[in-house]
Short mmCIF file of C-alpha atoms and ligand atoms in Angstrom, two decimals:
data_model
loop_
_atom_site.label_atom_id
_atom_site.label_comp_id
_atom_site.label_asym_id
_atom_site.label_seq_id
_atom_site.Cartn_x
_atom_site.Cartn_y
_atom_site.Cartn_z
CA MET A 1 40.52 -2.34 -11.88
CA ASN A 2 40.22 -0.83 -8.38
CA TYR A 3 38.91 2.58 -7.35
CA LYS A 4 39.14 4.66 -4.21
CA PHE A 5 35.49 5.07 -3.15
CA GLU A 6 34.26 8.18 -1.33
CA PHE A 7 30.70 9.35 -0.72
CA ARG A 8 29.05 12.42 0.77
CA PRO A 9 25.35 12.56 1.73
CA TYR A 10 23.64 15.89 1.02
CA GLN A 11 20.33 17.64 1.59
CA ARG A 12 18.64 20.23 -0.61
CA LYS A 13 15.46 22.03 0.40
CA PHE A 14 12.54 22.55 -1.94
CA LYS A 15 11.82 26.28 -2.04
CA ARG A 16 8.20 25.33 -1.45
CA PRO A 17 7.22 21.81 -0.26
CA LEU A 18 6.37 19.73 -3.32
CA GLN A 19 2.81 18.44 -3.10
CA THR A 20 1.82 15.27 -4.93
CA SER A 21 -0.87 12.69 -4.33
CA HIS A 22 1.86 10.70 -2.51
CA GLY A 23 2.15 13.51 0.05
CA ILE A 24 4.43 16.46 0.78
CA TRP A 25 8.19 16.49 -0.09
CA GLU A 26 10.28 19.14 1.68
CA ILE A 27 13.91 18.01 1.51
CA ARG A 28 15.69 16.15 -1.30
CA GLU A 29 18.35 13.85 0.22
CA GLY A 30 21.00 12.24 -1.94
CA ILE A 31 24.60 11.03 -2.03
CA ILE A 32 27.45 12.30 -4.22
CA LEU A 33 30.05 9.62 -5.05
CA ARG A 34 33.66 10.01 -6.11
CA LEU A 35 35.76 7.24 -7.63
CA THR A 36 39.50 7.71 -8.13
CA THR A 37 41.39 5.30 -10.36
CA ASP A 38 44.95 4.08 -9.65
CA ASN A 39 46.23 6.59 -12.23
CA GLY A 40 44.39 9.48 -10.60
CA LYS A 41 41.39 9.80 -12.90
CA ILE A 42 38.31 11.05 -11.02
CA GLY A 43 34.66 10.23 -11.67
CA PHE A 44 31.58 11.58 -9.91
CA GLY A 45 28.16 9.97 -9.62
CA GLU A 46 24.98 10.61 -7.71
CA ILE A 47 22.57 8.39 -5.82
CA ALA A 48 19.18 10.18 -5.74
CA PRO A 49 16.64 7.65 -4.44
CA ILE A 50 12.90 8.14 -4.05
CA GLY A 51 11.71 5.36 -1.76
CA TRP A 52 8.02 6.24 -2.02
CA PHE A 53 8.27 6.27 -5.80
CA GLY A 54 9.69 2.77 -6.28
CA SER A 55 13.47 2.88 -5.73
CA GLU A 56 15.36 2.08 -2.54
CA THR A 57 15.08 4.62 0.29
CA PHE A 58 17.78 7.19 1.02
CA LEU A 59 18.66 5.32 4.22
CA GLU A 60 18.99 2.00 2.38
CA ALA A 61 21.33 3.67 -0.13
CA LEU A 62 23.35 5.35 2.63
CA ASP A 63 23.61 2.03 4.47
CA TYR A 64 24.85 0.36 1.28
CA CYS A 65 27.54 3.04 0.80
CA ARG A 66 28.61 2.82 4.43
CA ASN A 67 29.12 -0.93 4.06
CA LEU A 68 31.34 -0.61 0.99
CA PRO A 69 35.13 -0.68 1.55
CA ASN A 70 37.31 2.39 0.77
CA VAL A 71 38.58 0.61 -2.33
CA ILE A 72 36.11 -1.12 -4.66
CA SER A 73 36.45 -3.07 -7.90
CA ASP A 74 34.60 -3.17 -11.24
CA ARG A 75 33.07 -6.38 -9.98
CA THR A 76 31.43 -4.57 -7.04
CA ILE A 77 30.14 -1.81 -9.30
CA PHE A 78 28.53 -4.22 -11.76
CA SER A 79 27.02 -6.57 -9.20
CA ILE A 80 24.91 -4.15 -7.15
CA PRO A 81 21.62 -5.90 -6.31
CA PRO A 82 18.56 -4.84 -8.42
CA ASN A 83 16.72 -3.67 -5.30
CA LEU A 84 19.19 -0.75 -5.17
CA PRO A 85 18.54 0.89 -8.58
CA ALA A 86 19.62 4.40 -7.54
CA CYS A 87 22.90 2.93 -6.24
CA GLN A 88 23.34 1.02 -9.51
CA PHE A 89 22.88 4.27 -11.43
CA GLY A 90 25.14 6.33 -9.16
CA LEU A 91 28.06 3.92 -9.03
CA GLU A 92 27.96 2.99 -12.70
CA SER A 93 27.78 6.69 -13.64
CA ALA A 94 30.82 7.44 -11.49
CA TRP A 95 32.63 4.47 -13.06
CA GLU A 96 31.69 5.69 -16.55
CA SER A 97 32.92 9.21 -15.85
CA ALA A 98 36.18 7.96 -14.28
CA THR A 99 37.02 5.45 -17.00
CA LEU A 100 35.43 6.84 -20.17
CA LYS A 101 35.54 10.22 -21.85
CA THR A 102 32.99 11.87 -19.60
CA GLN A 103 35.58 13.39 -17.28
CA PHE A 104 34.28 15.97 -14.82
CA LYS A 105 36.60 18.92 -14.31
CA SER A 106 35.09 19.43 -10.88
CA ALA A 107 32.10 17.93 -9.13
CA PHE A 108 29.80 20.70 -10.24
CA SER A 109 31.47 22.09 -13.34
CA GLU A 110 28.89 24.38 -14.86
CA ASP A 111 27.36 23.09 -18.03
CA LYS A 112 28.55 25.82 -20.40
CA THR A 113 25.97 25.01 -23.05
CA PRO A 114 22.82 26.48 -21.51
CA ALA A 115 20.20 23.92 -22.48
CA SER A 116 17.37 25.66 -24.32
CA LYS A 117 14.28 25.50 -22.16
CA SER A 118 12.17 24.63 -25.18
CA ASN A 119 13.22 20.98 -25.04
CA HIS A 120 12.47 20.69 -21.34
CA SER A 121 9.12 20.65 -19.63
CA GLY A 122 8.73 23.13 -16.78
CA LEU A 123 7.14 21.70 -13.66
CA LEU A 124 4.44 24.07 -12.47
CA PRO A 125 3.67 24.67 -8.79
CA GLY A 126 0.64 22.75 -7.56
CA GLY A 127 -2.83 24.28 -7.22
CA GLU A 128 -3.47 27.93 -8.07
CA GLY A 129 0.32 28.57 -8.01
CA ALA A 130 0.36 27.09 -11.51
CA LEU A 131 -1.09 30.28 -13.02
CA LEU A 132 1.71 32.61 -11.92
CA GLY A 133 4.24 29.81 -12.27
CA ARG A 134 3.26 29.39 -15.91
CA GLN A 135 3.97 33.08 -16.63
CA ILE A 136 7.41 32.89 -15.01
CA LEU A 137 8.39 29.68 -16.80
CA TRP A 138 6.98 31.05 -20.09
CA MET A 139 9.28 34.07 -19.80
CA GLN A 140 12.19 31.69 -19.17
CA GLY A 141 11.43 30.02 -22.52
CA TYR A 142 9.47 26.90 -21.59
CA ARG A 143 6.75 25.83 -24.01
CA THR A 144 5.96 22.46 -22.41
CA PHE A 145 4.60 22.42 -18.88
CA LYS A 146 3.55 19.82 -16.34
CA TRP A 147 1.00 20.26 -13.57
CA LYS A 148 0.17 17.84 -10.79
CA ILE A 149 -3.51 16.93 -10.30
CA GLY A 150 -5.34 14.87 -7.70
CA VAL A 151 -4.04 17.22 -5.02
CA LEU A 152 -7.06 19.58 -4.63
CA PRO A 153 -10.80 18.91 -4.94
CA PHE A 154 -11.71 18.04 -8.54
CA GLN A 155 -13.89 21.11 -9.30
CA ARG A 156 -11.14 23.45 -8.02
CA GLU A 157 -8.48 21.78 -10.15
CA LEU A 158 -10.81 21.83 -13.14
CA ARG A 159 -11.26 25.62 -12.80
CA ILE A 160 -7.49 26.13 -12.57
CA LEU A 161 -6.96 23.89 -15.61
CA GLN A 162 -9.42 25.91 -17.66
CA GLU A 163 -7.63 29.17 -16.74
CA LEU A 164 -4.24 27.59 -17.45
CA VAL A 165 -5.29 26.31 -20.88
CA LEU A 166 -6.83 29.67 -21.80
CA ALA A 167 -3.57 31.43 -20.93
CA LEU A 168 -1.48 28.87 -22.86
CA GLN A 169 -3.67 29.17 -25.94
CA GLN A 170 -2.96 32.90 -26.34
CA GLY A 171 -1.06 33.40 -29.59
CA THR A 172 0.49 30.70 -31.77
CA CYS A 173 3.70 28.90 -31.04
CA ASP A 174 6.12 26.63 -32.91
CA PRO A 175 6.59 23.98 -31.59
CA PRO A 176 3.02 24.04 -30.23
CA VAL A 177 2.58 24.63 -26.52
CA SER A 178 1.73 21.52 -24.54
CA LEU A 179 0.62 20.72 -21.04
CA ARG A 180 1.15 17.44 -19.21
CA LEU A 181 -1.04 16.43 -16.25
CA ASP A 182 0.45 14.14 -13.59
CA ALA A 183 -1.88 12.36 -11.17
CA ASN A 184 0.87 10.33 -9.45
CA GLY A 185 -1.46 7.33 -9.37
CA GLY A 186 -3.93 9.20 -7.17
CA LEU A 187 -7.15 8.90 -9.23
CA SER A 188 -9.91 6.31 -9.23
CA LEU A 189 -10.91 4.81 -12.58
CA ALA A 190 -14.03 7.01 -12.68
CA GLU A 191 -11.96 10.16 -11.95
CA ALA A 192 -9.38 9.18 -14.60
CA GLU A 193 -12.17 8.77 -17.16
CA GLU A 194 -13.55 12.20 -16.14
CA TRP A 195 -10.12 13.83 -16.55
CA LEU A 196 -9.47 12.14 -19.90
CA LYS A 197 -12.89 13.24 -21.20
CA ILE A 198 -12.02 16.84 -20.29
CA CYS A 199 -8.53 16.54 -21.81
CA ASP A 200 -10.03 15.28 -25.08
CA GLN A 201 -12.19 18.42 -25.26
CA LEU A 202 -9.19 20.78 -24.92
CA GLY A 203 -8.12 20.66 -28.56
CA GLY A 204 -4.94 18.64 -28.25
CA ILE A 205 -3.04 20.92 -25.86
CA ILE A 206 -2.82 18.12 -23.27
CA GLU A 207 0.17 16.01 -24.33
CA TYR A 208 -0.65 13.22 -21.90
CA LEU A 209 -2.11 12.23 -18.54
CA GLU A 210 0.70 10.75 -16.42
CA GLN A 211 0.08 7.74 -14.12
CA PRO A 212 -3.65 8.26 -13.65
CA LEU A 213 -4.09 5.06 -11.61
CA PRO A 214 -2.02 3.22 -8.98
CA VAL A 215 0.78 0.86 -10.08
CA THR A 216 -1.51 -2.11 -9.32
CA GLU A 217 -4.00 -1.02 -12.05
CA LEU A 218 -1.89 -1.55 -15.17
CA GLN A 219 -4.56 -3.46 -17.11
CA ALA A 220 -7.13 -0.75 -16.33
CA MET A 221 -4.70 1.86 -17.76
CA VAL A 222 -4.10 -0.33 -20.81
CA GLY A 223 -7.90 -0.43 -21.20
CA LEU A 224 -8.19 3.38 -20.99
CA GLY A 225 -5.78 3.93 -23.89
CA PRO A 226 -8.03 3.16 -26.89
CA ARG A 227 -11.05 4.97 -25.36
CA PHE A 228 -9.57 8.49 -25.33
CA SER A 229 -7.49 10.55 -27.76
CA THR A 230 -5.38 11.98 -24.92
CA ALA A 231 -2.32 9.77 -24.42
CA ILE A 232 -1.50 8.10 -21.11
CA ALA A 233 2.06 7.96 -19.75
CA LEU A 234 3.26 5.51 -17.09
CA ASP A 235 5.68 6.79 -14.48
CA GLU A 236 5.48 5.07 -11.08
CA SER A 237 4.58 1.86 -12.97
CA VAL A 238 7.94 1.99 -14.79
CA ALA A 239 10.15 3.56 -12.08
CA THR A 240 12.82 0.83 -12.34
CA LEU A 241 14.16 -1.24 -15.24
CA PRO A 242 12.61 -4.52 -13.98
CA GLN A 243 9.22 -2.73 -13.85
CA MET A 244 9.71 -1.37 -17.40
CA GLN A 245 10.51 -4.87 -18.66
CA SER A 246 7.50 -6.37 -16.89
CA VAL A 247 5.10 -3.67 -18.13
CA TYR A 248 6.43 -4.08 -21.67
CA ARG A 249 5.87 -7.86 -21.43
CA GLN A 250 2.29 -7.13 -20.28
CA GLY A 251 1.67 -5.21 -23.48
CA TRP A 252 2.24 -1.52 -22.63
CA ARG A 253 3.18 0.34 -25.82
CA GLY A 254 2.25 3.82 -24.60
CA ILE A 255 4.55 6.47 -23.14
CA TYR A 256 7.22 5.51 -20.58
CA VAL A 257 8.36 8.27 -18.23
CA ILE A 258 11.95 7.19 -17.57
CA LYS A 259 13.73 8.59 -14.50
CA PRO A 260 17.30 7.42 -15.27
CA CYS A 261 18.62 8.24 -11.77
CA ILE A 262 16.34 5.67 -10.12
CA ALA A 263 15.86 3.23 -13.05
CA GLY A 264 19.01 1.19 -12.35
CA SER A 265 22.11 0.36 -14.40
CA PRO A 266 22.58 2.90 -17.23
CA SER A 267 24.08 0.28 -19.55
CA GLU A 268 21.17 -2.11 -18.98
CA LEU A 269 18.64 0.71 -19.46
CA ARG A 270 20.37 1.71 -22.72
CA GLN A 271 20.24 -1.92 -23.84
CA PHE A 272 16.53 -2.32 -23.05
CA CYS A 273 15.41 0.94 -24.65
CA ASN A 274 17.54 0.44 -27.77
CA SER A 275 16.22 -3.07 -28.34
CA HIS A 276 12.56 -2.05 -27.95
CA GLN A 277 10.71 0.85 -29.56
CA ILE A 278 10.04 2.84 -26.38
CA ASP A 279 8.10 6.13 -26.52
CA ALA A 280 10.13 7.69 -23.73
CA VAL A 281 10.07 10.94 -21.77
CA PHE A 282 13.19 11.37 -19.65
CA SER A 283 12.39 12.82 -16.26
CA SER A 284 14.25 14.33 -13.33
CA VAL A 285 14.17 13.13 -9.75
CA PHE A 286 15.33 16.56 -8.53
CA GLU A 287 18.94 15.38 -8.60
CA THR A 288 21.93 17.74 -8.67
CA LYS A 289 23.94 18.62 -11.77
CA ILE A 290 25.96 15.44 -11.29
CA GLY A 291 22.99 13.10 -11.66
CA ARG A 292 21.39 15.28 -14.31
CA LYS A 293 24.50 15.32 -16.48
CA MET A 294 24.63 11.53 -16.58
CA ALA A 295 20.84 11.19 -16.97
CA LEU A 296 20.72 13.57 -19.96
CA LYS A 297 23.82 11.95 -21.49
CA LEU A 298 22.02 8.62 -21.25
CA ALA A 299 18.93 10.15 -22.86
CA THR A 300 21.03 11.20 -25.87
CA GLU A 301 22.41 7.65 -26.17
CA ILE A 302 18.98 6.06 -26.24
CA LYS A 303 17.54 5.81 -29.77
CA ASN A 304 14.27 7.31 -28.73
CA SER A 305 11.24 6.67 -30.89
CA SER A 306 9.76 9.98 -29.76
CA HIS A 307 11.28 13.41 -29.33
CA ARG A 308 9.31 14.63 -26.40
CA ALA A 309 10.53 17.43 -24.17
CA THR A 310 12.41 16.06 -21.17
CA GLY A 311 11.03 16.48 -17.67
CA PHE A 312 14.09 18.30 -16.34
CA GLY A 313 12.63 21.77 -15.94
CA VAL A 314 12.70 21.59 -12.12
CA ASP A 315 15.69 23.66 -11.00
CA HIS A 316 13.46 26.57 -10.03
CA LEU A 317 11.80 24.43 -7.36
CA LEU A 318 14.92 23.72 -5.28
CA GLU A 319 17.62 25.72 -3.57
CA SER A 320 20.83 25.84 -5.65
CA ASP A 321 23.21 22.87 -5.62
CA LYS A 322 26.19 25.24 -5.75
CA ILE A 323 26.70 24.76 -2.01
CA LEU A 324 27.49 21.11 -2.66
CA GLU A 325 30.86 22.17 -4.10
CA LEU A 326 31.93 22.40 -0.45
CA LEU A 327 31.51 18.64 -0.15
CA TRP A 328 35.05 18.19 -1.39
O1 164 B 1 8.88 14.79 -14.88
C1 164 B 1 8.90 16.01 -14.72
O2 164 B 1 8.41 16.81 -15.53
C2 164 B 1 9.58 16.61 -13.49
C3 164 B 1 9.85 15.63 -12.37
C4 164 B 1 8.58 15.22 -11.69
O3 164 B 1 7.50 15.67 -12.03
C5 164 B 1 8.64 14.26 -10.61
C6 164 B 1 9.84 13.79 -10.13
C7 164 B 1 9.88 12.89 -9.02
C8 164 B 1 8.73 12.53 -8.39
C9 164 B 1 7.45 13.20 -8.68
O4 164 B 1 7.26 14.28 -7.79
C10 164 B 1 7.34 13.78 -10.08
C11 164 B 1 6.69 12.78 -11.02
O5 164 B 1 5.79 12.06 -10.61
O6 164 B 1 7.01 12.75 -12.20
MG1 MG B 2 5.17 11.53 -12.59
#
C-alpha cells in the first residue's frame, strides 16, 4: 500500500526552562506527520526525539523526513533503521492510525475523556519550585509526583525533600500518595547510596529512585537493588528497545521507565513487553497530543505487570499545543 507523506516540524516552549542533570531544556522540537491512503484515510503521527537522552536528534529526524519521497510504502515504514527510534515510532503510529481503527478526526482532536490525574504522575518544578508546584498539582488531582534531583547542592535538595514529604504526608489518601525522585544519571555511587538511605527512612512514600547512575553503570545499579528497600527505576538506560532488550539480558528485573515516543517501533515494543514480565512506567517525552495519544494507547495494549501511574503529568510545563492545529 502507498501513502502520501507530509511532515511539519514544530517548536513548543517550556514555560520555564526544564532543568535536569543533563542541562537546561528550553524548547521542545518535534515533527508532526500525516499519511493519506489511496482511499483518502488520514493518519497522524509524531516524531519527538531527545538526542541527549538516547534517541536520534531532532535534526537527524528532520533530515530523514526530508529525504523521504512524497509517496511512501509500507515497506519504507517498517524498515526504518533502529538508530532512528523516534522516526520508527512516529511513522508506524501514523500508519496505524491511517490503516487501523484509530482514526483521528483532526490532528489535535481533543481527548473528550479527561484522563483522571490520579493515574498520572505530576512532574514537579526543580528546586524549591517543587513546594508550590506540589500544591498546584495536588489541587488538580495528582497523587503521584516526580521531582528531579542532582540539580542543586545535596544539602539544599535534602531540605526541600524533607519539606515536600512533610507536606505530602498531611492527611491520608487512597491510593497512597507517592513521590518519585529522578537523578537523570547524575549521581555518583556514594551519592546514590546516600539518597537511597534517606529514601528508606521516609516510610515508603518514595516509590522509586529513577536512573541514579549513568547508563554505563548498569551493574552498579543492579548491585544497589538488594541493599535498599526503595526501588530503582531505569530510564536513560532503557530509552530505546535495543537498550531494553540488552538490559533485560544483563539481568535487570527492576522498573523500566518506557518512553514509547522514543523507544522505537510500537509493534516491536508491544511484542517485547508482552513476552517478558516488565515492571513498566510509561513516560512522556513532552510530546503533543498526537504522540501522547499513541503512546497511551500502546500502554493500554501492553500487559503490564505493574499498575504504576504513568509519567504523563507534564502538560503544565509547556505552552499549549493548540497552536499546532495551524500546521494544516
Ligand atoms: O516521566 C515523567 O514523569 C515525566 C517525563 C520526564 O520526567 C522526562 C521526560 C524526558 C526527559 C527527562 O527530562 C525526564 C526524565 O528523565 O524522565
Ligand atoms: Mg527520567
